[in-house]
Amino acid sequence: MIVTGEISLKTQGDGDILDITAKVQKHVTESGIASGIVTVFVTHSTCGITTVEFEPGLIADFQKLWERLAPKNVHYDHDTRWGDGNGYAHVRASLLGASLVIPFTDRKLALGTWQQIIIIDFDNRPRNRTVIVQVMGE
Amino acid sequence: MIVTGEISLKTQGDGDILDITAKVQKHVTESGIASGIVTVFVTHSTCGITTVEFEPGLIADFQKLWERLAPKNVHYDHDTRWGDGNGYAHVRASLLGASLVIPFTDRKLALGTWQQIIIIDFDNRPRNRTVIVQVMGE
Amino acid sequence: MIVTGEISLKTQGDGDILDITAKVQKHVTESGIASGIVTVFVTHSTCGITTVEFEPGLIADFQKLWERLAPKNVHYDHDTRWGDGNGYAHVRASLLGASLVIPFTDRKLALGTWQQIIIIDFDNRPRNRTVIVQVMGE
């Protein structure tokens, strides 16, 4: 059995991090599926998805990591060609990845206590974002 | 229902990036499965998979990112032991990941307009590569 | 059909890398499922999962990569707030990811010869760890 839904988000850009754990769990609960996987997929090329302990210190630490890994102030060919100024956001998103698969049993996501599902929006301005949430199981 | 296929690729190595979106969509279309997930898995330890806006500027930017993250000219124990000279390619591939899961509905991948599926071959020479494409759904 | 199990591990922390390929293959074999996917999910916020050629040179190279990407000796807000001293371990784990999906056919994981499944524990002390292994298919 498969139930596909969506989450709509407003982000502030510039590394904005949103905790979507409760929304994903709600899709699982309402699917009526007891066990299986949920695939969470971000349909944008400047956003990524992962898990993190969602507390303000780590949110700041994770944002600073990205500035070290793919700094804004180095040259990006994308910006020369398209003038978007968000080349750094694209390469960060491609490195982190757009897809996350989480198993669940008894209608409950198999997340650890300190694991929350987050979307990070690397883009250089506020955006409206769509996340696909597909529940598959029996 | 499950349909498992393969994509065969010739790569140039050295960070060569190939857009496999149309090939993956073809496997989904021909599977006869209406909705579910496709798991795309690279069976090599010096290749990775992700999504990116496939335009020449970003392709160059993504390749340069890897040279900053895991430079060729630092010491790799792998090269000392095996003489392959591709230690950098292995650690890059392990960081990026070999697996990508994408949901689909109505036989169409849930990719955004600017999201293409790419294989990046980090190895230091041209290679023949196999990518598993498994479609699962109903 | 879905079969969900667990792997329990003792790790040494500090970038300890364990090869869990045989354990994951055992879950697939014993599930009685012929083809499908196995989702391997680490339920901890300072551990990650990926594939690597499991040989001592690359194990050392991969550990050194993490010290370059997210060094221990830079400031982490997490450590100021909570005193855990493992801020670096959290951001490394979030970057690498907690989830890995591997297809299988004829009860055999679709891994390449040089691809082993590993857990890397970034935490700053030995830990007991739980990995969820969910086999789904037909």
Short mmCIF file of C-alpha atoms in Angstrom, two decimals:
data_model
loop_
_atom_site.label_atom_id
_atom_site.label_comp_id
_atom_site.label_asym_id
_atom_site.label_seq_id
_atom_site.Cartn_x
_atom_site.Cartn_y
_atom_site.Cartn_z
CA MET A 1 0.00 0.00 0.00
CA ILE A 2 1.25 3.47 -0.94
CA VAL A 3 0.06 6.89 0.22
CA THR A 4 1.72 9.97 -1.28
CA GLY A 5 1.35 13.44 0.23
CA GLU A 6 3.11 16.76 0.41
CA ILE A 7 4.37 19.25 2.97
CA SER A 8 4.40 22.94 2.01
CA LEU A 9 6.94 25.14 3.75
CA LYS A 10 7.93 28.79 3.82
CA THR A 11 11.66 29.18 4.41
CA GLN A 12 13.83 32.24 5.07
CA GLY A 13 16.72 30.98 2.85
CA ASP A 14 20.36 31.52 3.84
CA GLY A 15 20.67 28.17 5.63
CA ASP A 16 17.25 28.30 7.31
CA ILE A 17 16.60 24.95 9.05
CA LEU A 18 13.07 23.65 9.70
CA ASP A 19 12.15 20.64 11.84
CA ILE A 20 9.56 18.61 9.89
CA THR A 21 9.54 15.52 12.15
CA ALA A 22 5.99 16.00 13.45
CA LYS A 23 4.64 16.62 9.93
CA VAL A 24 6.29 13.46 8.57
CA GLN A 25 5.04 11.39 11.53
CA LYS A 26 1.51 12.76 10.88
CA HIS A 27 1.65 11.51 7.27
CA VAL A 28 2.70 8.07 8.54
CA THR A 29 -0.03 7.99 11.20
CA GLU A 30 -2.78 9.09 8.82
CA SER A 31 -1.70 6.67 6.06
CA GLY A 32 -3.19 3.76 7.97
CA ILE A 33 -0.07 1.74 7.12
CA ALA A 34 1.38 -0.15 10.10
CA SER A 35 4.97 -0.77 9.02
CA GLY A 36 7.21 0.16 6.13
CA ILE A 37 9.23 3.14 4.95
CA VAL A 38 8.55 6.80 4.45
CA THR A 39 10.49 8.50 1.65
CA VAL A 40 10.88 12.24 2.18
CA PHE A 41 12.02 14.02 -0.98
CA VAL A 42 12.73 17.73 -1.48
CA THR A 43 11.84 18.83 -5.02
CA HIS A 44 14.27 21.77 -5.16
CA SER A 45 17.91 22.06 -6.21
CA THR A 46 18.99 24.44 -3.43
CA CYS A 47 17.53 22.55 -0.43
CA GLY A 48 18.66 19.43 1.38
CA ILE A 49 17.36 16.99 3.98
CA THR A 50 18.98 15.11 6.87
CA THR A 51 18.58 14.34 10.57
CA VAL A 52 20.04 16.36 13.44
CA GLU A 53 19.51 16.88 17.15
CA PHE A 54 17.33 19.95 16.79
CA GLU A 55 18.71 22.38 19.39
CA PRO A 56 19.89 25.97 18.72
CA GLY A 57 23.56 25.24 19.27
CA LEU A 58 23.72 22.48 16.67
CA ILE A 59 21.54 24.42 14.24
CA ALA A 60 24.16 27.19 14.32
CA ASP A 61 27.02 24.67 14.13
CA PHE A 62 25.51 22.92 11.10
CA GLN A 63 25.01 26.26 9.30
CA LYS A 64 28.64 27.23 10.00
CA LEU A 65 29.83 23.86 8.66
CA TRP A 66 28.33 24.69 5.26
CA GLU A 67 30.12 28.03 5.11
CA ARG A 68 33.41 26.13 5.61
CA LEU A 69 32.57 23.34 3.13
CA ALA A 70 31.26 25.54 0.29
CA PRO A 71 31.92 29.22 1.10
CA LYS A 72 29.80 31.96 -0.44
CA ASN A 73 32.81 34.09 -1.35
CA VAL A 74 34.61 31.73 -3.75
CA HIS A 75 33.93 31.83 -7.50
CA TYR A 76 30.99 29.85 -8.88
CA ASP A 77 30.60 29.42 -12.65
CA HIS A 78 26.84 29.14 -12.14
CA ASP A 79 26.74 32.77 -10.95
CA THR A 80 28.77 34.02 -13.92
CA ARG A 81 26.42 32.29 -16.35
CA TRP A 82 23.05 32.90 -14.73
CA GLY A 83 23.55 35.81 -12.31
CA ASP A 84 21.56 34.05 -9.59
CA GLY A 85 24.28 34.45 -6.95
CA ASN A 86 23.30 31.10 -5.43
CA GLY A 87 25.94 28.75 -6.87
CA TYR A 88 27.05 27.93 -3.33
CA ALA A 89 23.48 26.91 -2.46
CA HIS A 90 23.31 24.45 -5.37
CA VAL A 91 26.55 22.64 -4.59
CA ARG A 92 25.69 22.44 -0.88
CA ALA A 93 22.30 20.90 -1.71
CA SER A 94 23.84 18.36 -4.09
CA LEU A 95 26.35 17.33 -1.43
CA LEU A 96 23.76 16.89 1.33
CA GLY A 97 21.12 15.19 -0.81
CA ALA A 98 17.40 15.62 -1.52
CA SER A 99 16.13 12.24 -0.29
CA LEU A 100 15.71 10.57 3.11
CA VAL A 101 14.21 7.12 3.80
CA ILE A 102 13.11 6.21 7.32
CA PRO A 103 11.64 2.87 8.42
CA PHE A 104 8.62 2.70 10.74
CA THR A 105 6.89 -0.04 12.70
CA ASP A 106 3.60 0.11 14.65
CA ARG A 107 2.96 3.43 12.85
CA LYS A 108 5.96 5.06 14.57
CA LEU A 109 9.10 6.38 12.84
CA ALA A 110 12.28 4.54 13.92
CA LEU A 111 14.04 7.78 14.92
CA GLY A 112 16.30 7.99 17.94
CA THR A 113 15.38 10.39 20.75
CA TRP A 114 17.88 12.98 19.53
CA GLN A 115 17.14 12.63 15.84
CA GLN A 116 14.87 15.13 14.16
CA ILE A 117 14.18 15.37 10.41
CA ILE A 118 15.22 18.73 9.02
CA ILE A 119 15.03 20.64 5.76
CA ILE A 120 17.86 23.12 5.20
CA ASP A 121 17.25 25.82 2.61
CA PHE A 122 20.59 27.04 1.27
CA ASP A 123 19.11 29.55 -1.18
CA ASN A 124 19.85 33.28 -0.91
CA ARG A 125 16.25 34.46 -0.37
CA PRO A 126 12.95 33.33 1.24
CA ARG A 127 11.21 30.60 -0.76
CA ASN A 128 8.05 28.47 -0.81
CA ARG A 129 9.09 24.82 -0.76
CA THR A 130 7.42 21.47 -1.44
CA VAL A 131 8.46 18.22 0.19
CA ILE A 132 7.04 14.90 -1.06
CA VAL A 133 6.18 12.40 1.68
CA GLN A 134 5.48 8.91 0.39
CA VAL A 135 4.47 6.17 2.82
CA MET A 136 4.87 2.58 1.58
CA GLY A 137 4.19 -0.60 3.53
CA GLU A 138 1.52 -2.95 4.80
CA MET B 1 5.46 -5.34 -7.55
CA ILE B 2 9.19 -5.04 -8.20
CA VAL B 3 11.10 -4.60 -11.45
CA THR B 4 14.90 -4.54 -11.32
CA GLY B 5 17.04 -3.31 -14.20
CA GLU B 6 20.44 -1.85 -14.93
CA ILE B 7 22.00 1.11 -16.67
CA SER B 8 25.45 0.65 -18.25
CA LEU B 9 27.64 3.73 -18.58
CA LYS B 10 31.01 4.66 -19.96
CA THR B 11 32.61 7.44 -17.92
CA GLN B 12 35.75 9.50 -18.44
CA GLY B 13 36.73 9.44 -14.75
CA ASP B 14 38.27 12.47 -13.01
CA GLY B 15 34.92 13.82 -11.79
CA ASP B 16 33.00 13.08 -14.99
CA ILE B 17 29.28 13.79 -14.41
CA LEU B 18 26.53 12.05 -16.40
CA ASP B 19 22.83 12.96 -16.39
CA ILE B 20 20.87 9.68 -16.08
CA THR B 21 17.43 11.23 -15.48
CA ALA B 22 15.88 10.12 -18.78
CA LYS B 23 17.24 6.58 -18.35
CA VAL B 24 15.80 6.28 -14.83
CA GLN B 25 12.43 7.69 -15.96
CA LYS B 26 12.41 5.13 -18.80
CA HIS B 27 12.84 2.27 -16.30
CA VAL B 28 9.92 3.66 -14.28
CA THR B 29 7.71 4.08 -17.36
CA GLU B 30 8.46 0.61 -18.71
CA SER B 31 7.95 -1.09 -15.32
CA GLY B 32 4.19 -0.70 -15.63
CA ILE B 33 4.11 0.38 -11.97
CA ALA B 34 1.97 3.48 -11.36
CA SER B 35 3.32 4.78 -8.06
CA GLY B 36 6.12 3.93 -5.64
CA ILE B 37 9.84 4.46 -5.38
CA VAL B 38 12.81 3.93 -7.62
CA THR B 39 16.08 3.02 -5.92
CA VAL B 40 19.13 3.95 -7.98
CA PHE B 41 22.30 2.29 -6.70
CA VAL B 42 25.86 2.62 -8.02
CA THR B 43 27.78 -0.64 -7.55
CA HIS B 44 31.25 0.94 -7.47
CA SER B 45 33.37 2.35 -4.64
CA THR B 46 34.69 5.39 -6.55
CA CYS B 47 31.36 6.72 -7.93
CA GLY B 48 28.53 8.60 -6.29
CA ILE B 49 24.98 9.67 -7.05
CA THR B 50 22.94 12.80 -6.28
CA THR B 51 20.69 15.43 -7.90
CA VAL B 52 21.84 18.72 -9.38
CA GLU B 53 20.62 21.37 -11.82
CA PHE B 54 22.44 19.97 -14.84
CA GLU B 55 23.99 23.03 -16.50
CA PRO B 56 27.69 23.49 -17.37
CA GLY B 57 28.35 26.12 -14.70
CA LEU B 58 27.13 23.97 -11.83
CA ILE B 59 28.81 20.86 -13.24
CA ALA B 60 32.13 22.73 -13.03
CA ASP B 61 31.26 24.14 -9.59
CA PHE B 62 30.39 20.70 -8.20
CA GLN B 63 33.65 19.24 -9.54
CA LYS B 64 35.65 22.06 -7.93
CA LEU B 65 33.86 21.50 -4.63
CA TRP B 66 35.27 17.97 -4.48
CA GLU B 67 38.80 19.18 -5.03
CA ARG B 68 38.37 21.44 -1.98
CA LEU B 69 36.69 18.77 0.18
CA ALA B 70 39.08 15.91 -0.58
CA PRO B 71 42.08 17.21 -2.55
CA LYS B 72 44.10 14.90 -4.78
CA ASN B 73 47.41 16.17 -3.49
CA VAL B 74 47.14 15.21 0.19
CA HIS B 75 48.41 11.85 1.46
CA TYR B 76 46.12 8.80 1.22
CA ASP B 77 47.09 5.57 2.99
CA HIS B 78 45.13 3.67 0.31
CA ASP B 79 47.63 4.81 -2.31
CA THR B 80 50.64 3.81 -0.22
CA ARG B 81 49.21 0.32 0.30
CA TRP B 82 47.75 -0.40 -3.13
CA GLY B 83 49.41 2.04 -5.52
CA ASP B 84 46.09 2.84 -7.20
CA GLY B 85 46.48 6.59 -6.84
CA ASN B 86 42.72 6.95 -6.36
CA GLY B 87 42.40 7.25 -2.57
CA TYR B 88 40.78 10.66 -3.05
CA ALA B 89 38.16 9.08 -5.34
CA HIS B 90 37.19 6.50 -2.71
CA VAL B 91 36.69 8.97 0.16
CA ARG B 92 34.73 11.34 -2.10
CA ALA B 93 32.41 8.50 -3.16
CA SER B 94 31.86 7.39 0.44
CA LEU B 95 30.98 10.94 1.47
CA LEU B 96 28.50 11.50 -1.39
CA GLY B 97 26.85 8.07 -1.21
CA ALA B 98 25.98 5.27 -3.65
CA SER B 99 22.20 5.22 -3.23
CA LEU B 100 19.33 7.52 -4.19
CA VAL B 101 15.61 6.89 -3.64
CA ILE B 102 13.04 8.92 -5.57
CA PRO B 103 9.25 8.64 -5.25
CA PHE B 104 7.00 8.63 -8.30
CA THR B 105 3.26 8.90 -8.90
CA ASP B 106 1.30 8.44 -12.16
CA ARG B 107 4.50 6.87 -13.61
CA LYS B 108 6.39 10.19 -13.24
CA LEU B 109 9.43 10.84 -11.03
CA ALA B 110 8.75 13.49 -8.36
CA LEU B 111 11.75 15.59 -9.43
CA GLY B 112 11.65 19.37 -9.45
CA THR B 113 12.18 21.20 -12.75
CA TRP B 114 15.82 21.96 -11.90
CA GLN B 115 16.65 18.57 -10.44
CA GLN B 116 18.47 16.03 -12.58
CA ILE B 117 19.84 12.68 -11.39
CA ILE B 118 23.59 12.46 -11.89
CA ILE B 119 26.37 9.93 -11.52
CA ILE B 120 29.78 11.40 -10.71
CA ASP B 121 32.78 9.19 -11.38
CA PHE B 122 35.66 10.26 -9.15
CA ASP B 123 38.10 7.61 -10.38
CA ASN B 124 41.37 8.55 -12.08
CA ARG B 125 40.68 6.88 -15.43
CA PRO B 126 37.79 6.05 -17.83
CA ARG B 127 35.61 3.20 -16.55
CA ASN B 128 32.61 1.07 -17.49
CA ARG B 129 29.97 1.47 -14.78
CA THR B 130 26.79 -0.34 -13.73
CA VAL B 131 23.89 1.35 -12.01
CA ILE B 132 21.05 -0.74 -10.54
CA VAL B 133 17.57 0.71 -11.03
CA GLN B 134 14.89 -1.00 -8.96
CA VAL B 135 11.27 0.10 -9.29
CA MET B 136 8.94 -0.90 -6.43
CA GLY B 137 5.28 -0.02 -6.08
CA GLU B 138 1.77 -0.83 -7.19
CA MET C 1 6.20 -8.32 2.71
CA ILE C 2 8.19 -6.52 5.40
CA VAL C 3 10.58 -7.90 8.01
CA THR C 4 12.11 -5.47 10.50
CA GLY C 5 15.11 -6.35 12.66
CA GLU C 6 17.99 -4.75 14.52
CA ILE C 7 21.74 -4.94 14.76
CA SER C 8 23.36 -4.12 18.12
CA LEU C 9 26.93 -2.82 18.04
CA LYS C 10 29.60 -1.77 20.49
CA THR C 11 31.74 1.02 19.07
CA GLN C 12 34.91 2.68 20.31
CA GLY C 13 33.81 6.20 19.25
CA ASP C 14 36.28 8.72 17.79
CA GLY C 15 35.57 7.74 14.19
CA ASP C 16 35.42 3.99 14.80
CA ILE C 17 34.30 2.23 11.60
CA LEU C 18 32.52 -1.15 11.63
CA ASP C 19 31.78 -3.33 8.60
CA ILE C 20 28.17 -4.53 8.94
CA THR C 21 27.80 -6.03 5.44
CA ALA C 22 27.56 -9.67 6.57
CA LYS C 23 25.00 -8.78 9.27
CA VAL C 24 22.80 -6.90 6.78
CA GLN C 25 23.07 -9.72 4.24
CA LYS C 26 22.03 -12.17 7.00
CA HIS C 27 18.86 -10.16 7.67
CA VAL C 28 18.05 -10.24 3.96
CA THR C 29 18.71 -13.98 3.69
CA GLU C 30 16.66 -14.85 6.77
CA SER C 31 13.74 -12.62 5.76
CA GLY C 32 12.65 -15.13 3.12
CA ILE C 33 12.11 -12.22 0.72
CA ALA C 34 13.56 -12.81 -2.75
CA SER C 35 13.89 -9.29 -4.12
CA GLY C 36 13.38 -5.75 -2.88
CA ILE C 37 15.20 -3.21 -0.77
CA VAL C 38 16.82 -3.21 2.62
CA THR C 39 16.74 0.08 4.53
CA VAL C 40 19.54 0.37 7.08
CA PHE C 41 18.95 3.20 9.55
CA VAL C 42 21.16 4.34 12.43
CA THR C 43 19.06 5.65 15.33
CA HIS C 44 21.74 7.95 16.77
CA SER C 45 22.66 11.58 16.08
CA THR C 46 26.45 11.11 16.20
CA CYS C 47 26.75 8.08 13.86
CA GLY C 48 26.53 7.79 10.10
CA ILE C 49 26.29 5.09 7.45
CA THR C 50 27.74 4.68 3.96
CA THR C 51 29.64 2.24 1.74
CA VAL C 52 33.43 2.01 1.39
CA GLU C 53 36.06 -0.46 0.25
CA PHE C 54 36.83 -1.84 3.70
CA GLU C 55 40.62 -1.97 3.84
CA PRO C 56 42.84 -0.37 6.52
CA GLY C 57 44.25 2.34 4.25
CA LEU C 58 40.85 3.70 3.25
CA ILE C 59 39.50 3.38 6.79
CA ALA C 60 42.30 5.73 7.92
CA ASP C 61 41.78 8.01 4.90
CA PHE C 62 38.05 8.31 5.57
CA GLN C 63 38.66 9.14 9.23
CA LYS C 64 41.17 11.84 8.26
CA LEU C 65 38.70 13.31 5.78
CA TRP C 66 36.29 14.03 8.63
CA GLU C 67 38.93 15.85 10.63
CA ARG C 68 39.45 18.15 7.62
CA LEU C 69 35.72 18.64 6.93
CA ALA C 70 34.61 19.28 10.51
CA PRO C 71 37.66 19.64 12.78
CA LYS C 72 37.42 18.94 16.50
CA ASN C 73 39.33 22.08 17.44
CA VAL C 74 36.98 24.75 16.03
CA HIS C 75 34.22 26.28 18.15
CA TYR C 76 30.87 24.46 18.40
CA ASP C 77 27.88 26.20 20.01
CA HIS C 78 26.56 22.77 21.02
CA ASP C 79 29.54 22.30 23.33
CA THR C 80 29.10 25.72 24.95
CA ARG C 81 25.43 24.99 25.66
CA TRP C 82 25.56 21.35 26.70
CA GLY C 83 29.19 20.65 27.63
CA ASP C 84 29.18 17.35 25.71
CA GLY C 85 32.31 18.15 23.73
CA ASN C 86 30.89 16.27 20.73
CA GLY C 87 29.54 19.08 18.54
CA TYR C 88 31.90 17.98 15.77
CA ALA C 89 30.43 14.46 15.94
CA HIS C 90 26.88 15.76 15.46
CA VAL C 91 27.61 17.88 12.39
CA ARG C 92 29.66 15.08 10.80
CA ALA C 93 26.79 12.62 11.30
CA SER C 94 24.24 15.05 9.83
CA LEU C 95 26.43 15.57 6.78
CA LEU C 96 27.00 11.86 6.14
CA GLY C 97 23.43 10.73 6.85
CA ALA C 98 21.72 8.07 8.94
CA SER C 99 19.99 6.09 6.21
CA LEU C 100 21.10 3.74 3.43
CA VAL C 101 18.87 1.86 0.98
CA ILE C 102 20.27 -1.08 -0.98
CA PRO C 103 18.38 -3.16 -3.56
CA PHE C 104 18.65 -6.95 -3.63
CA THR C 105 17.61 -9.69 -6.05
CA ASP C 106 17.71 -13.48 -5.57
CA ARG C 107 18.27 -12.77 -1.85
CA LYS C 108 21.64 -11.10 -2.56
CA LEU C 109 22.54 -7.45 -1.92
CA ALA C 110 23.41 -5.55 -5.12
CA LEU C 111 26.78 -4.43 -3.73
CA GLY C 112 29.89 -4.21 -5.88
CA THR C 113 32.89 -6.35 -4.97
CA TRP C 114 34.66 -3.41 -3.33
CA GLN C 115 31.62 -2.00 -1.55
CA GLN C 116 31.09 -2.76 2.10
CA ILE C 117 28.40 -1.24 4.35
CA ILE C 118 29.92 0.64 7.26
CA ILE C 119 28.80 2.44 10.38
CA ILE C 120 31.06 5.27 11.50
CA ASP C 121 30.72 6.40 15.10
CA PHE C 122 31.89 10.01 15.39
CA ASP C 123 31.14 10.32 19.12
CA ASN C 124 33.90 11.05 21.64
CA ARG C 125 33.54 7.85 23.69
CA PRO C 126 32.64 4.15 23.32
CA ARG C 127 28.89 3.61 22.81
CA ASN C 128 26.31 0.88 22.39
CA ARG C 129 24.53 1.44 19.08
CA THR C 130 21.33 0.20 17.42
CA VAL C 131 20.89 -0.09 13.68
CA ILE C 132 17.43 -0.81 12.21
CA VAL C 133 17.42 -3.24 9.27
CA GLN C 134 14.12 -3.35 7.41
CA VAL C 135 13.70 -5.74 4.49
CA MET C 136 10.82 -4.99 2.09
CA GLY C 137 9.94 -6.87 -1.07
CA GLU C 138 8.28 -9.95 -2.47
#
